Short mmCIF file of C-alpha atoms and ligand atoms in Angstrom, two decimals:
data_model
loop_
_atom_site.label_atom_id
_atom_site.label_comp_id
_atom_site.label_asym_id
_atom_site.label_seq_id
_atom_site.Cartn_x
_atom_site.Cartn_y
_atom_site.Cartn_z
CA UNK E 1 -83.57 221.64 38.61
CA UNK E 2 -80.64 220.39 40.91
CA UNK E 3 -80.83 223.01 43.10
CA UNK E 4 -84.96 222.52 44.01
CA UNK E 5 -83.86 218.98 44.98
CA UNK E 6 -80.98 220.55 46.61
CA UNK E 7 -83.24 222.70 48.51
CA UNK E 8 -85.91 219.51 48.60
CA UNK E 9 -83.40 217.37 50.59
CA UNK E 10 -81.84 220.04 52.70
CA UNK E 11 -85.52 220.62 53.85
CA UNK E 12 -86.17 216.77 54.71
CA UNK E 13 -83.16 217.06 56.60
CA UNK E 14 -84.25 220.28 58.85
CA UNK E 15 -87.10 218.58 60.04
CA UNK E 16 -85.67 216.73 62.35
CA UNK E 17 -84.24 219.96 63.85
CA UNK E 18 -86.70 220.79 67.58
CA UNK E 19 -86.03 223.84 67.15
CA UNK E 20 -87.14 224.61 64.25
CA UNK E 21 -90.82 225.75 63.70
CA UNK E 22 -92.38 225.93 60.40
CA UNK E 23 -93.19 229.33 59.77
CA UNK E 24 -88.88 229.86 59.98
CA UNK E 25 -88.49 226.85 57.51
CA UNK E 26 -90.79 228.23 55.24
CA UNK E 27 -89.40 231.66 55.53
CA UNK E 28 -85.51 229.64 55.27
CA UNK E 29 -87.24 227.81 52.09
CA UNK E 30 -88.35 230.77 50.15
CA UNK E 31 -85.11 232.97 51.09
CA UNK E 32 -82.74 229.83 49.67
CA UNK E 33 -80.95 229.95 52.73
CA UNK E 34 -81.54 226.56 54.25
CA UNK E 35 -78.12 225.38 54.63
CA UNK E 36 -76.79 228.76 56.19
CA UNK E 37 -79.55 228.14 58.67
CA UNK E 38 -78.46 224.08 59.09
CA UNK E 39 -74.82 225.72 59.51
CA UNK E 40 -75.67 228.04 62.60
CA UNK E 41 -78.10 225.66 64.24
CA UNK E 42 -76.84 224.04 67.24
CA UNK E 43 -78.45 220.48 66.52
CA UNK E 44 -78.31 220.51 62.83
CA UNK E 45 -74.77 221.28 63.09
CA UNK E 46 -73.87 218.62 65.57
CA UNK E 47 -75.65 216.22 63.42
CA UNK E 48 -73.43 217.59 60.12
CA UNK E 49 -70.28 217.14 62.05
CA UNK E 50 -70.56 213.41 62.62
CA UNK E 51 -71.91 212.85 59.90
CA UNK E 52 -75.33 211.95 60.83
CA UNK E 53 -76.83 214.27 58.50
CA UNK E 54 -75.16 215.46 55.20
CA UNK E 55 -76.70 218.13 53.56
CA UNK E 56 -75.93 218.32 49.90
CA UNK E 57 -73.95 220.73 48.82
CA UNK E 58 -75.68 224.56 48.55
CA UNK E 59 -73.41 227.36 47.95
CA UNK E 60 -74.21 231.16 48.80
CA UNK E 61 -71.89 232.15 45.52
CA UNK E 62 -72.30 235.45 44.51
CA UNK E 63 -73.98 236.25 41.25
CA UNK E 64 -75.16 232.46 41.71
CA UNK E 65 -78.32 232.85 43.61
CA UNK E 66 -79.91 235.82 42.90
CA UNK E 67 -83.67 236.62 43.70
CA UNK E 68 -85.48 236.72 40.04
CA UNK E 69 -85.95 235.29 37.16
CA UNK E 70 -82.87 234.92 34.62
CA UNK E 71 -81.93 236.31 31.76
CA UNK E 72 -82.36 234.19 28.26
CA UNK E 73 -78.84 232.83 27.13
CA UNK E 74 -79.37 234.46 23.18
CA UNK E 75 -77.88 231.69 21.15
CA UNK E 76 -75.52 233.34 18.21
CA UNK E 77 -77.46 232.40 14.96
CA UNK E 78 -75.36 229.95 13.81
CA UNK E 79 -74.76 230.12 9.65
CA UNK E 80 -73.04 226.99 9.32
CA UNK E 81 -74.57 224.15 10.88
CA UNK E 82 -74.23 221.53 8.00
CA UNK E 83 -71.00 219.72 8.04
CA UNK E 84 -68.60 220.91 5.10
CA UNK E 85 -68.82 218.51 1.90
CA UNK E 86 -64.60 217.72 1.96
CA UNK E 87 -62.65 216.51 4.08
CA UNK E 88 -59.84 218.84 4.52
CA UNK E 89 -56.76 217.38 2.87
CA UNK E 90 -53.58 217.48 4.07
CA UNK E 91 -51.54 220.00 1.54
CA UNK E 92 -48.06 219.46 0.79
CA UNK E 93 -45.77 222.28 1.02
CA UNK E 94 -43.72 223.89 -1.56
CA UNK E 95 -41.42 221.75 -3.79
CA UNK E 96 -38.40 224.81 -2.62
CA UNK E 97 -39.34 223.68 0.70
CA UNK E 98 -40.11 220.19 1.03
CA UNK E 99 -37.00 219.58 -0.80
CA UNK E 100 -34.61 221.51 1.56
CA UNK E 101 -36.29 219.53 4.69
CA UNK E 102 -36.25 216.01 2.48
CA UNK E 103 -32.55 217.01 2.70
CA UNK E 104 -32.37 216.50 5.74
CA UNK E 105 -34.03 213.92 6.93
CA UNK E 106 -32.11 211.66 4.34
CA UNK E 107 -29.09 212.85 6.18
CA UNK E 108 -29.83 212.02 9.49
CA UNK E 109 -31.15 208.49 7.40
CA UNK E 110 -27.15 208.12 6.35
CA UNK E 111 -25.13 209.33 9.50
CA UNK E 112 -28.01 206.56 11.34
CA UNK E 113 -28.88 209.24 13.70
CA UNK E 114 -32.00 209.42 12.23
CA UNK E 115 -34.91 209.20 15.57
CA UNK E 116 -37.26 206.91 15.54
CA UNK E 117 -39.44 206.13 18.01
CA UNK E 118 -40.62 203.02 19.98
CA UNK E 119 -43.92 202.75 21.15
CA UNK E 120 -44.06 201.07 24.15
CA UNK E 121 -46.54 201.23 26.82
CA UNK E 122 -45.04 200.97 30.53
CA UNK E 123 -47.31 198.75 32.77
CA UNK E 124 -47.79 199.90 36.04
CA UNK E 125 -49.43 196.45 36.88
CA UNK E 126 -45.86 194.47 36.52
CA UNK E 127 -42.97 197.09 36.55
CA UNK E 128 -40.71 197.11 34.86
CA UNK E 129 -42.46 195.85 31.38
CA UNK E 130 -44.14 197.28 28.55
CA UNK E 131 -46.94 196.53 26.40
CA UNK E 132 -45.74 196.76 22.55
CA UNK E 133 -48.97 196.64 21.47
CA UNK E 134 -52.62 198.55 22.02
CA UNK E 135 -54.40 195.35 22.84
CA UNK E 136 -55.31 193.59 24.37
CA UNK E 137 -54.80 195.68 27.36
CA UNK E 138 -52.86 193.29 29.71
CA UNK E 139 -48.85 191.48 29.75
CA UNK E 140 -48.37 188.72 27.56
CA UNK E 141 -45.49 186.82 26.72
CA UNK E 142 -44.09 189.17 24.15
CA UNK E 143 -43.53 191.79 25.45
CA UNK E 144 -40.77 193.53 26.88
CA UNK E 145 -38.64 194.34 29.73
CA UNK E 146 -37.56 198.05 29.60
CA UNK E 147 -33.92 198.87 30.67
CA UNK E 148 -33.73 202.30 30.13
CA UNK E 149 -36.44 204.22 31.59
CA UNK E 150 -35.99 207.62 33.72
CA UNK E 151 -38.86 206.68 35.75
CA UNK E 152 -35.25 205.07 38.27
CA UNK E 153 -38.08 204.30 41.38
CA UNK E 154 -41.11 203.27 39.62
CA UNK E 155 -42.49 206.23 41.38
CA UNK E 156 -44.94 206.74 38.35
CA UNK E 157 -46.98 204.13 39.43
CA UNK E 158 -46.97 204.19 42.83
CA UNK E 159 -50.44 203.50 44.54
CA UNK E 160 -50.49 206.84 46.58
CA UNK E 161 -48.82 208.94 43.85
CA UNK E 162 -51.57 207.93 41.42
CA UNK E 163 -54.62 208.24 44.45
CA UNK E 164 -53.54 211.74 44.84
CA UNK E 165 -53.64 212.81 40.48
CA UNK E 166 -56.95 210.27 40.29
CA UNK E 167 -58.03 211.89 43.79
CA UNK E 168 -57.23 215.77 42.50
CA UNK E 169 -58.77 215.36 39.20
CA UNK E 170 -61.70 214.34 40.75
CA UNK E 171 -62.41 217.66 42.66
CA UNK E 172 -60.14 220.27 40.22
CA UNK E 173 -60.19 218.47 36.59
CA UNK E 174 -57.57 217.89 34.58
CA UNK E 175 -55.90 221.28 33.42
CA UNK E 176 -54.77 224.39 35.59
CA UNK E 177 -56.64 226.92 33.46
CA UNK E 178 -54.32 229.71 33.04
CA UNK E 179 -51.08 230.32 33.21
CA UNK E 180 -49.43 231.09 37.02
CA UNK E 181 -49.98 234.66 36.57
CA UNK E 182 -53.63 234.62 34.98
CA UNK E 183 -55.63 231.70 37.10
CA UNK E 184 -53.10 228.71 37.07
CA UNK E 185 -51.86 229.29 40.45
CA UNK E 186 -53.72 226.63 42.33
CA UNK E 187 -52.80 225.25 46.52
CA UNK E 188 -51.26 222.36 44.92
CA UNK E 189 -48.88 224.40 43.04
CA UNK E 190 -48.27 226.95 46.17
CA UNK E 191 -48.14 224.00 48.48
CA UNK E 192 -45.66 222.03 45.86
CA UNK E 193 -43.68 224.96 45.71
CA UNK E 194 -43.21 225.20 49.70
CA UNK E 195 -42.27 221.44 49.63
CA UNK E 196 -39.42 221.84 47.52
CA UNK E 197 -37.72 224.60 48.89
CA UNK E 198 -37.91 222.81 51.98
CA UNK E 199 -36.22 219.86 50.14
CA UNK E 200 -33.77 222.05 49.23
CA UNK E 201 -32.99 224.13 51.68
CA UNK E 202 -33.93 226.97 49.98
CA UNK E 203 -36.12 230.25 51.14
CA UNK E 204 -37.95 229.41 47.68
CA UNK E 205 -38.87 227.77 44.90
CA UNK E 206 -40.36 227.93 41.64
CA UNK E 207 -42.33 225.54 39.09
CA UNK E 208 -41.62 225.17 35.25
CA UNK E 209 -43.89 222.93 32.66
CA UNK E 210 -40.27 221.15 32.73
CA UNK E 211 -36.76 221.49 33.43
CA UNK E 212 -35.53 222.35 29.80
CA UNK E 213 -38.12 225.60 30.51
CA UNK E 214 -37.02 226.01 33.97
CA UNK E 215 -33.19 225.52 32.79
CA UNK E 216 -33.71 227.67 30.02
CA UNK E 217 -35.49 230.23 31.44
CA UNK E 218 -33.64 230.61 35.02
CA UNK E 219 -30.15 231.29 33.08
CA UNK E 220 -31.56 233.62 29.98
CA UNK E 221 -33.44 235.79 32.40
CA UNK E 222 -30.36 235.53 35.48
CA UNK E 223 -27.78 236.25 32.63
CA UNK E 224 -30.00 239.15 31.21
CA UNK E 225 -30.41 241.00 34.65
CA UNK E 226 -27.25 239.88 36.06
CA UNK E 227 -25.06 241.40 32.73
CA UNK E 228 -22.95 238.11 33.78
CA UNK E 229 -20.77 236.30 31.93
CA UNK E 230 -21.55 232.59 31.68
CA UNK E 231 -19.81 229.38 32.74
CA UNK E 232 -20.30 226.19 31.12
CA UNK E 233 -19.42 222.48 31.53
CA UNK E 234 -18.45 220.74 28.16
CA UNK E 235 -21.06 218.06 28.62
CA UNK E 236 -24.42 220.33 29.69
CA UNK E 237 -27.55 219.40 29.37
CA UNK E 238 -28.94 221.30 25.82
CA UNK E 239 -31.25 223.21 27.76
CA UNK E 240 -28.80 225.08 30.53
CA UNK E 241 -26.89 225.53 26.32
CA UNK E 242 -29.96 227.12 25.25
CA UNK E 243 -30.71 229.17 28.17
CA UNK E 244 -26.80 230.54 27.80
CA UNK E 245 -27.52 231.69 24.11
CA UNK E 246 -30.73 232.38 24.45
CA UNK E 247 -28.93 234.92 27.42
CA UNK E 248 -26.78 236.39 24.92
CA UNK E 249 -24.24 237.06 28.09
CA UNK E 250 -20.48 236.41 27.09
CA UNK E 251 -20.14 232.70 27.31
CA UNK E 252 -17.70 230.14 28.36
CA UNK E 253 -17.26 226.54 27.73
CA UNK E 254 -14.84 224.58 30.05
CA UNK E 255 -13.97 221.14 29.51
CA UNK E 256 -16.03 218.06 31.23
CA UNK E 257 -15.33 218.45 35.22
CA UNK E 258 -11.86 220.07 34.74
CA UNK E 259 -11.50 222.45 37.86
CA UNK E 260 -7.76 223.74 36.01
CA UNK E 261 -9.97 224.72 32.74
CA UNK E 262 -12.02 226.55 34.60
CA UNK E 263 -10.12 228.06 37.30
CA UNK E 264 -7.84 229.34 33.78
CA UNK E 265 -10.97 230.98 32.09
CA UNK E 266 -12.48 232.91 35.12
CA UNK E 267 -9.25 233.99 35.83
CA UNK E 268 -9.20 236.10 32.39
CA UNK E 269 -12.76 236.78 32.87
CA UNK E 270 -14.00 240.60 33.90
CA UNK E 271 -13.37 240.97 36.92
CA UNK E 272 -16.23 244.09 37.37
CA UNK E 273 -18.86 241.75 35.84
CA UNK E 274 -21.42 239.12 37.98
CA UNK E 275 -20.87 235.37 36.81
CA UNK E 276 -22.61 231.80 36.75
CA UNK E 277 -20.96 228.78 36.55
CA UNK E 278 -22.99 226.64 35.31
CA UNK E 279 -22.90 222.56 35.75
CA UNK E 280 -24.92 218.72 36.38
CA UNK E 281 -24.26 216.61 39.07
CA UNK E 282 -25.23 213.74 37.52
CA UNK E 283 -24.17 213.37 33.80
CA UNK E 284 -27.00 211.64 32.37
CA UNK E 285 -25.91 209.81 29.55
CA UNK E 286 -22.28 208.99 30.41
CA UNK E 287 -22.96 208.31 34.15
CA UNK E 288 -19.79 211.26 35.60
CA UNK E 289 -20.18 212.99 38.94
CA UNK E 290 -19.26 216.29 38.83
CA UNK E 291 -17.10 217.36 41.85
CA UNK E 292 -19.21 219.93 43.44
CA UNK E 293 -17.49 221.03 46.71
CA UNK E 294 -15.03 222.35 44.44
CA UNK E 295 -16.59 223.60 41.75
CA UNK E 296 -18.85 226.00 44.33
CA UNK E 297 -15.69 226.35 45.91
CA UNK E 298 -13.60 227.65 42.96
CA UNK E 299 -17.00 229.45 41.68
CA UNK E 300 -17.04 231.71 44.61
CA UNK E 301 -13.63 232.74 44.82
CA UNK E 302 -14.48 234.57 41.75
CA UNK E 303 -17.78 236.06 42.88
CA UNK E 304 -19.72 233.68 41.07
CA UNK E 305 -23.06 232.53 41.17
CA UNK E 306 -23.46 228.44 41.04
CA UNK E 307 -26.26 227.05 39.31
CA UNK E 308 -26.26 223.50 39.54
CA UNK E 309 -29.00 220.57 37.62
CA UNK E 310 -29.57 217.84 39.87
CA UNK E 311 -32.44 216.55 37.20
CA UNK E 312 -30.22 212.60 37.58
CA UNK E 313 -30.04 213.08 41.66
CA UNK E 314 -33.27 214.47 43.47
CA UNK E 315 -35.00 211.35 44.34
CA UNK E 316 -32.26 209.02 44.32
CA UNK E 317 -28.94 210.52 46.40
CA UNK E 318 -29.53 212.30 49.88
CA UNK E 319 -30.96 211.43 53.34
CA UNK E 320 -34.55 212.75 51.80
CA UNK E 321 -33.59 212.55 48.44
CA UNK E 322 -32.64 216.13 47.61
CA UNK E 323 -30.33 215.43 45.76
CA UNK E 324 -25.87 214.61 45.23
CA UNK E 325 -25.42 218.03 46.93
CA UNK E 326 -27.11 216.54 49.89
CA UNK E 327 -25.52 213.52 50.16
CA UNK E 328 -22.39 215.15 50.32
CA UNK E 329 -23.66 217.53 52.91
CA UNK E 330 -22.80 220.63 49.95
CA UNK E 331 -26.53 221.95 49.31
CA UNK E 332 -25.66 225.12 50.90
CA UNK E 333 -22.81 225.36 47.95
CA UNK E 334 -25.79 225.60 45.60
CA UNK E 335 -26.70 229.22 45.22
CA UNK E 336 -29.45 228.25 42.53
CA UNK E 337 -30.83 223.95 42.27
CA UNK E 338 -33.11 223.25 39.29
CA UNK E 339 -34.40 219.38 39.20
CA UNK E 340 -37.44 217.68 37.66
CA UNK E 341 -40.61 216.06 38.52
CA UNK E 342 -40.23 213.65 35.28
CA UNK E 343 -37.81 211.21 36.44
CA UNK E 344 -37.27 210.21 39.99
CA UNK E 345 -40.62 211.56 40.87
CA UNK E 346 -42.75 209.90 37.77
CA UNK E 347 -44.92 212.79 36.68
CA UNK E 348 -43.69 216.47 34.12
CA UNK E 349 -42.67 219.59 35.31
CA UNK E 350 -39.51 221.48 36.73
CA UNK E 351 -38.54 224.00 38.87
CA UNK E 352 -35.62 225.50 40.60
CA UNK E 353 -34.96 226.69 44.32
CA UNK E 354 -32.74 229.41 45.80
CA UNK E 355 -33.13 233.28 47.52
CA UNK E 356 -36.54 234.80 47.17
CA UNK E 357 -34.98 237.85 45.34
CA UNK E 358 -33.70 235.44 42.87
CA UNK E 359 -37.01 233.53 43.03
CA UNK E 360 -38.67 236.93 42.57
CA UNK E 361 -36.65 238.38 39.90
CA UNK E 362 -37.23 234.74 37.47
CA UNK E 363 -40.59 234.47 38.49
CA UNK E 364 -41.58 238.09 37.50
CA UNK E 365 -39.13 238.35 34.47
CA UNK E 366 -38.62 234.35 33.07
CA UNK E 367 -41.20 234.56 29.97
CA UNK E 368 -41.16 230.53 30.13
CA UNK E 369 -42.67 230.83 33.11
CA UNK E 370 -45.24 233.87 32.41
CA UNK E 371 -46.40 233.33 29.16
CA UNK E 372 -47.05 229.49 29.63
CA UNK E 373 -49.54 227.13 31.55
CA UNK E 374 -49.18 225.60 34.26
CA UNK E 375 -48.79 222.37 35.36
CA UNK E 376 -51.85 220.64 36.14
CA UNK E 377 -53.31 220.98 40.20
CA UNK E 378 -52.98 216.97 40.24
CA UNK E 379 -49.41 216.84 38.48
CA UNK E 380 -48.41 219.28 41.55
CA UNK E 381 -50.56 217.15 44.50
CA UNK E 382 -48.76 213.69 42.56
CA UNK E 383 -45.28 215.26 43.44
CA UNK E 384 -46.08 216.52 46.51
CA UNK E 385 -46.97 212.87 47.62
CA UNK E 386 -44.08 211.48 45.99
CA UNK E 387 -41.30 213.65 47.03
CA UNK E 388 -42.50 212.86 50.23
CA UNK E 389 -42.33 209.43 50.21
CA UNK E 390 -39.00 209.64 48.73
CA UNK E 391 -38.15 211.59 51.50
CA UNK E 392 -38.72 209.00 54.20
CA UNK E 393 -38.00 205.49 54.79
CA UNK E 394 -39.88 203.85 51.88
CA UNK E 395 -37.41 206.11 49.92
CA UNK E 396 -34.60 205.65 51.86
CA UNK E 397 -35.24 201.23 51.40
CA UNK E 398 -36.36 202.14 47.62
CA UNK E 399 -32.97 203.79 47.07
CA UNK E 400 -31.16 201.21 48.54
CA UNK E 401 -32.09 198.06 46.24
CA UNK E 402 -32.34 200.49 43.32
CA UNK E 403 -28.16 200.67 44.33
CA UNK E 404 -27.65 197.06 44.58
CA UNK E 405 -29.84 196.60 41.24
CA UNK E 406 -27.79 198.86 39.18
CA UNK E 407 -24.39 197.68 41.14
CA UNK E 408 -25.14 194.14 40.25
CA UNK E 409 -25.58 195.09 37.22
CA UNK E 410 -22.70 196.61 36.21
CA UNK E 411 -20.60 194.19 38.22
CA UNK E 412 -22.45 191.32 35.32
CA UNK E 413 -21.64 192.87 32.49
CA UNK E 414 -18.17 193.42 33.23
CA UNK E 415 -17.66 189.76 34.27
CA UNK E 416 -19.09 188.96 31.25
CA UNK E 417 -16.33 191.42 29.11
CA UNK E 418 -19.06 194.42 28.03
CA UNK E 419 -16.94 197.57 27.75
CA UNK E 420 -19.29 199.22 30.56
CA UNK E 421 -18.03 203.26 30.97
CA UNK E 422 -15.97 203.53 34.26
CA UNK E 423 -18.65 205.99 36.21
CA UNK E 424 -19.69 206.61 39.64
CA UNK E 425 -23.38 206.70 39.16
CA UNK E 426 -26.28 204.89 38.62
CA UNK E 427 -26.04 205.48 35.21
CA UNK E 428 -24.56 201.63 33.71
CA UNK E 429 -23.74 203.19 29.84
CA UNK E 430 -22.54 200.15 27.39
CA UNK E 431 -19.68 201.85 24.79
CA UNK E 432 -20.98 200.77 21.15
CA UNK E 433 -18.63 203.72 19.25
CA UNK E 434 -20.87 203.74 16.18
CA UNK E 435 -24.15 204.91 15.06
CA UNK E 436 -25.42 202.33 13.12
CA UNK E 437 -24.34 199.64 15.08
CA UNK E 438 -26.08 201.01 18.59
CA UNK E 439 -29.22 201.16 16.66
CA UNK E 440 -28.88 197.23 15.46
CA UNK E 441 -27.92 196.23 18.79
CA UNK E 442 -31.28 198.06 19.82
CA UNK E 443 -33.52 196.56 17.47
CA UNK E 444 -32.15 193.22 17.47
CA UNK E 445 -32.35 193.27 21.72
CA UNK E 446 -36.19 194.19 21.11
CA UNK E 447 -37.49 192.45 18.59
CA UNK E 448 -35.29 189.16 18.97
CA UNK E 449 -35.01 189.48 23.01
CA UNK E 450 -38.16 191.12 23.38
CA UNK E 451 -35.31 193.88 25.94
CA UNK E 452 -35.60 197.69 25.27
CA UNK E 453 -32.98 199.84 25.59
CA UNK E 454 -32.03 202.73 23.70
CA UNK E 455 -29.26 203.16 21.48
CA UNK E 456 -27.77 207.15 22.29
CA UNK E 457 -26.47 208.48 19.16
CA UNK E 458 -25.39 211.98 18.07
CA UNK E 459 -26.44 215.05 19.08
CA UNK E 460 -26.95 213.09 22.37
CA UNK E 461 -23.46 212.22 22.67
CA UNK E 462 -20.83 213.50 20.32
CA UNK E 463 -20.16 211.56 16.90
CA UNK E 464 -17.98 208.06 18.26
CA UNK E 465 -19.18 207.84 21.65
CA UNK E 466 -22.72 206.44 20.96
CA UNK E 467 -23.67 204.26 24.00
CA UNK E 468 -26.53 201.77 25.05
CA UNK E 469 -27.86 203.67 27.94
CA UNK E 470 -28.61 200.95 30.86
CA UNK E 471 -31.20 202.10 33.50
CA UNK E 472 -31.48 199.13 36.25
CA UNK E 473 -34.62 200.11 38.88
CA UNK E 474 -35.59 198.11 42.41
CA UNK E 475 -37.32 195.75 39.79
CA UNK E 476 -35.39 194.56 37.99
CA UNK E 477 -34.03 191.24 39.09
CA UNK E 478 -30.82 189.03 39.25
CA UNK E 479 -32.19 187.04 37.01
CA UNK E 480 -33.97 189.29 34.24
CA UNK E 481 -29.65 190.75 34.08
CA UNK E 482 -28.66 187.08 33.28
CA UNK E 483 -31.31 186.98 30.68
CA UNK E 484 -30.29 190.64 29.35
CA UNK E 485 -26.60 189.40 29.23
CA UNK E 486 -27.44 186.35 27.47
CA UNK E 487 -29.30 187.87 24.82
CA UNK E 488 -26.31 190.68 24.79
CA UNK E 489 -23.70 188.14 23.99
CA UNK E 490 -26.18 187.29 20.95
CA UNK E 491 -26.04 190.05 19.74
CA UNK E 492 -22.52 191.11 20.24
CA UNK E 493 -21.20 187.98 18.60
CA UNK E 494 -23.77 188.75 15.52
CA UNK E 495 -22.60 192.32 14.99
CA UNK E 496 -18.78 191.28 15.69
CA UNK E 497 -18.57 193.96 18.25
CA UNK E 498 -14.64 193.70 20.17
CA UNK E 499 -15.16 192.72 24.00
CA UNK E 500 -12.67 193.47 26.85
CA UNK E 501 -10.89 191.91 29.66
CA UNK E 502 -9.96 195.57 30.91
CA UNK E 503 -11.97 198.60 29.33
CA UNK E 504 -11.13 202.01 29.85
CA UNK E 505 -12.08 204.82 27.58
CA UNK E 506 -11.41 208.60 29.54
CA UNK E 507 -15.39 209.12 30.29
C1 PLP Y 1 -29.58 216.85 32.57
C2 PLP Y 1 -30.96 216.94 32.11
N1 PLP Y 1 -31.47 218.37 32.83
C3 PLP Y 1 -32.79 218.67 31.99
C4 PLP Y 1 -33.60 218.04 31.68
C5 PLP Y 1 -34.81 218.57 31.41
O1 PLP Y 1 -35.75 217.83 32.17
P1 PLP Y 1 -37.05 217.83 31.68
O2 PLP Y 1 -37.58 216.53 31.08
O3 PLP Y 1 -38.61 218.18 32.80
O4 PLP Y 1 -37.81 218.70 31.18
C6 PLP Y 1 -33.16 216.69 31.57
C7 PLP Y 1 -33.84 215.63 30.73
O5 PLP Y 1 -34.08 214.95 29.63
C8 PLP Y 1 -31.73 216.14 31.74
O6 PLP Y 1 -31.02 215.35 31.52
#
């Protein structure tokens, strides 16, 4: 039916053509090739380019428009059309299993490291606020301001980014429909990988469903392929540790940012074996920054490759937002860089960028890439838009405002005597040193003061290093900061937490 309507509409449009005789028109109608005629006709094609005549989309898709009656699809005989009489009740596990699981949960509750998720819907309407309820869907006085989101620059609700996502969903649907090698590679994926390679000044880039998967897959695959020894900073993220362990290659952990210790370990390594040195540029919980140049030089002195996670730096540092290595003019010293699309860029997904052969090896052998559905085309389109915005003047201005915001927050907290960990990055960690107190701080700030900052407990940080991790975005105002500090004052005195003039804790 739809195709009949289309054909009739084309026929009406085609009657405007002074060269088309009735016979040709009726032949074209019979052979269903009207739009082909229209495209070839000098008058119609011109009218079409000028937008005077628009033809409904007609396609000569192979196998779609074959002549002759279509064979009927025979539905299989369904034996069970009725709904089941009983609801499928959830069954408990056998008691032996349940008791082990419950013991583990109890242990987490006993040491206050049991995790609960704060259910908050961040709003695009007024950053950095979030709704604590599902209805009504608009901001109210009781809603909370968010102080710990990794959507550092608010790109997840940038109108151009959301516009690109929505437009691509309308054109291509919501899912990629397959793994990268089985139907899940669209033009958007290719464009995004080209954009990322360009951003980092590398030959190639490779997308993953997250940077956790990117780090795990890359270190695991490369470690095995190169039969390499892997040297890992003590503060490295769980995803790198997983990749290194999964490679089953010899692993050497050096003290956080400690060049002497790394050199000591490298010197003891097998001189005939390949080596990889893995570290982060910005450490996400404590806010420390790696001596990128020195670490790279040291690794290269021992012929090791450098793998650098720039997850908390891409979008935020460097002229084009390519990360801390770009800001320091060191990007060329990094052999493999990994990054996320889920933090500054505001979407989801991860990637690595490196040389052509290295990317080709991970693409061809990495199971975390091969055996999983690729990110949706809409996410890829949104990411290209976000990366391009942050690579240009708008991005540079956002970065400046971001910097001004987190510097001011740090100064205000220090002036008020709060124990802010000393660090040079955009993270503002407040030392608590006790899991229960960190959780109580978080709960009181949320319930009483409508401020959300997540307590960071073991295993994300070592025991005794529990903290509140503050993130200020360009949308946090000085007035909001003053309110936060008065709320913290209240919580601090209620929990009897110490203030200090000159707080110092080796980070
Ligand atoms: C340092 C670091 N690397 C990797 C990841 C994983 O990134 P993604 O969220 O894209 O999986 C995180 C995430 O939270 C991280 O903090």
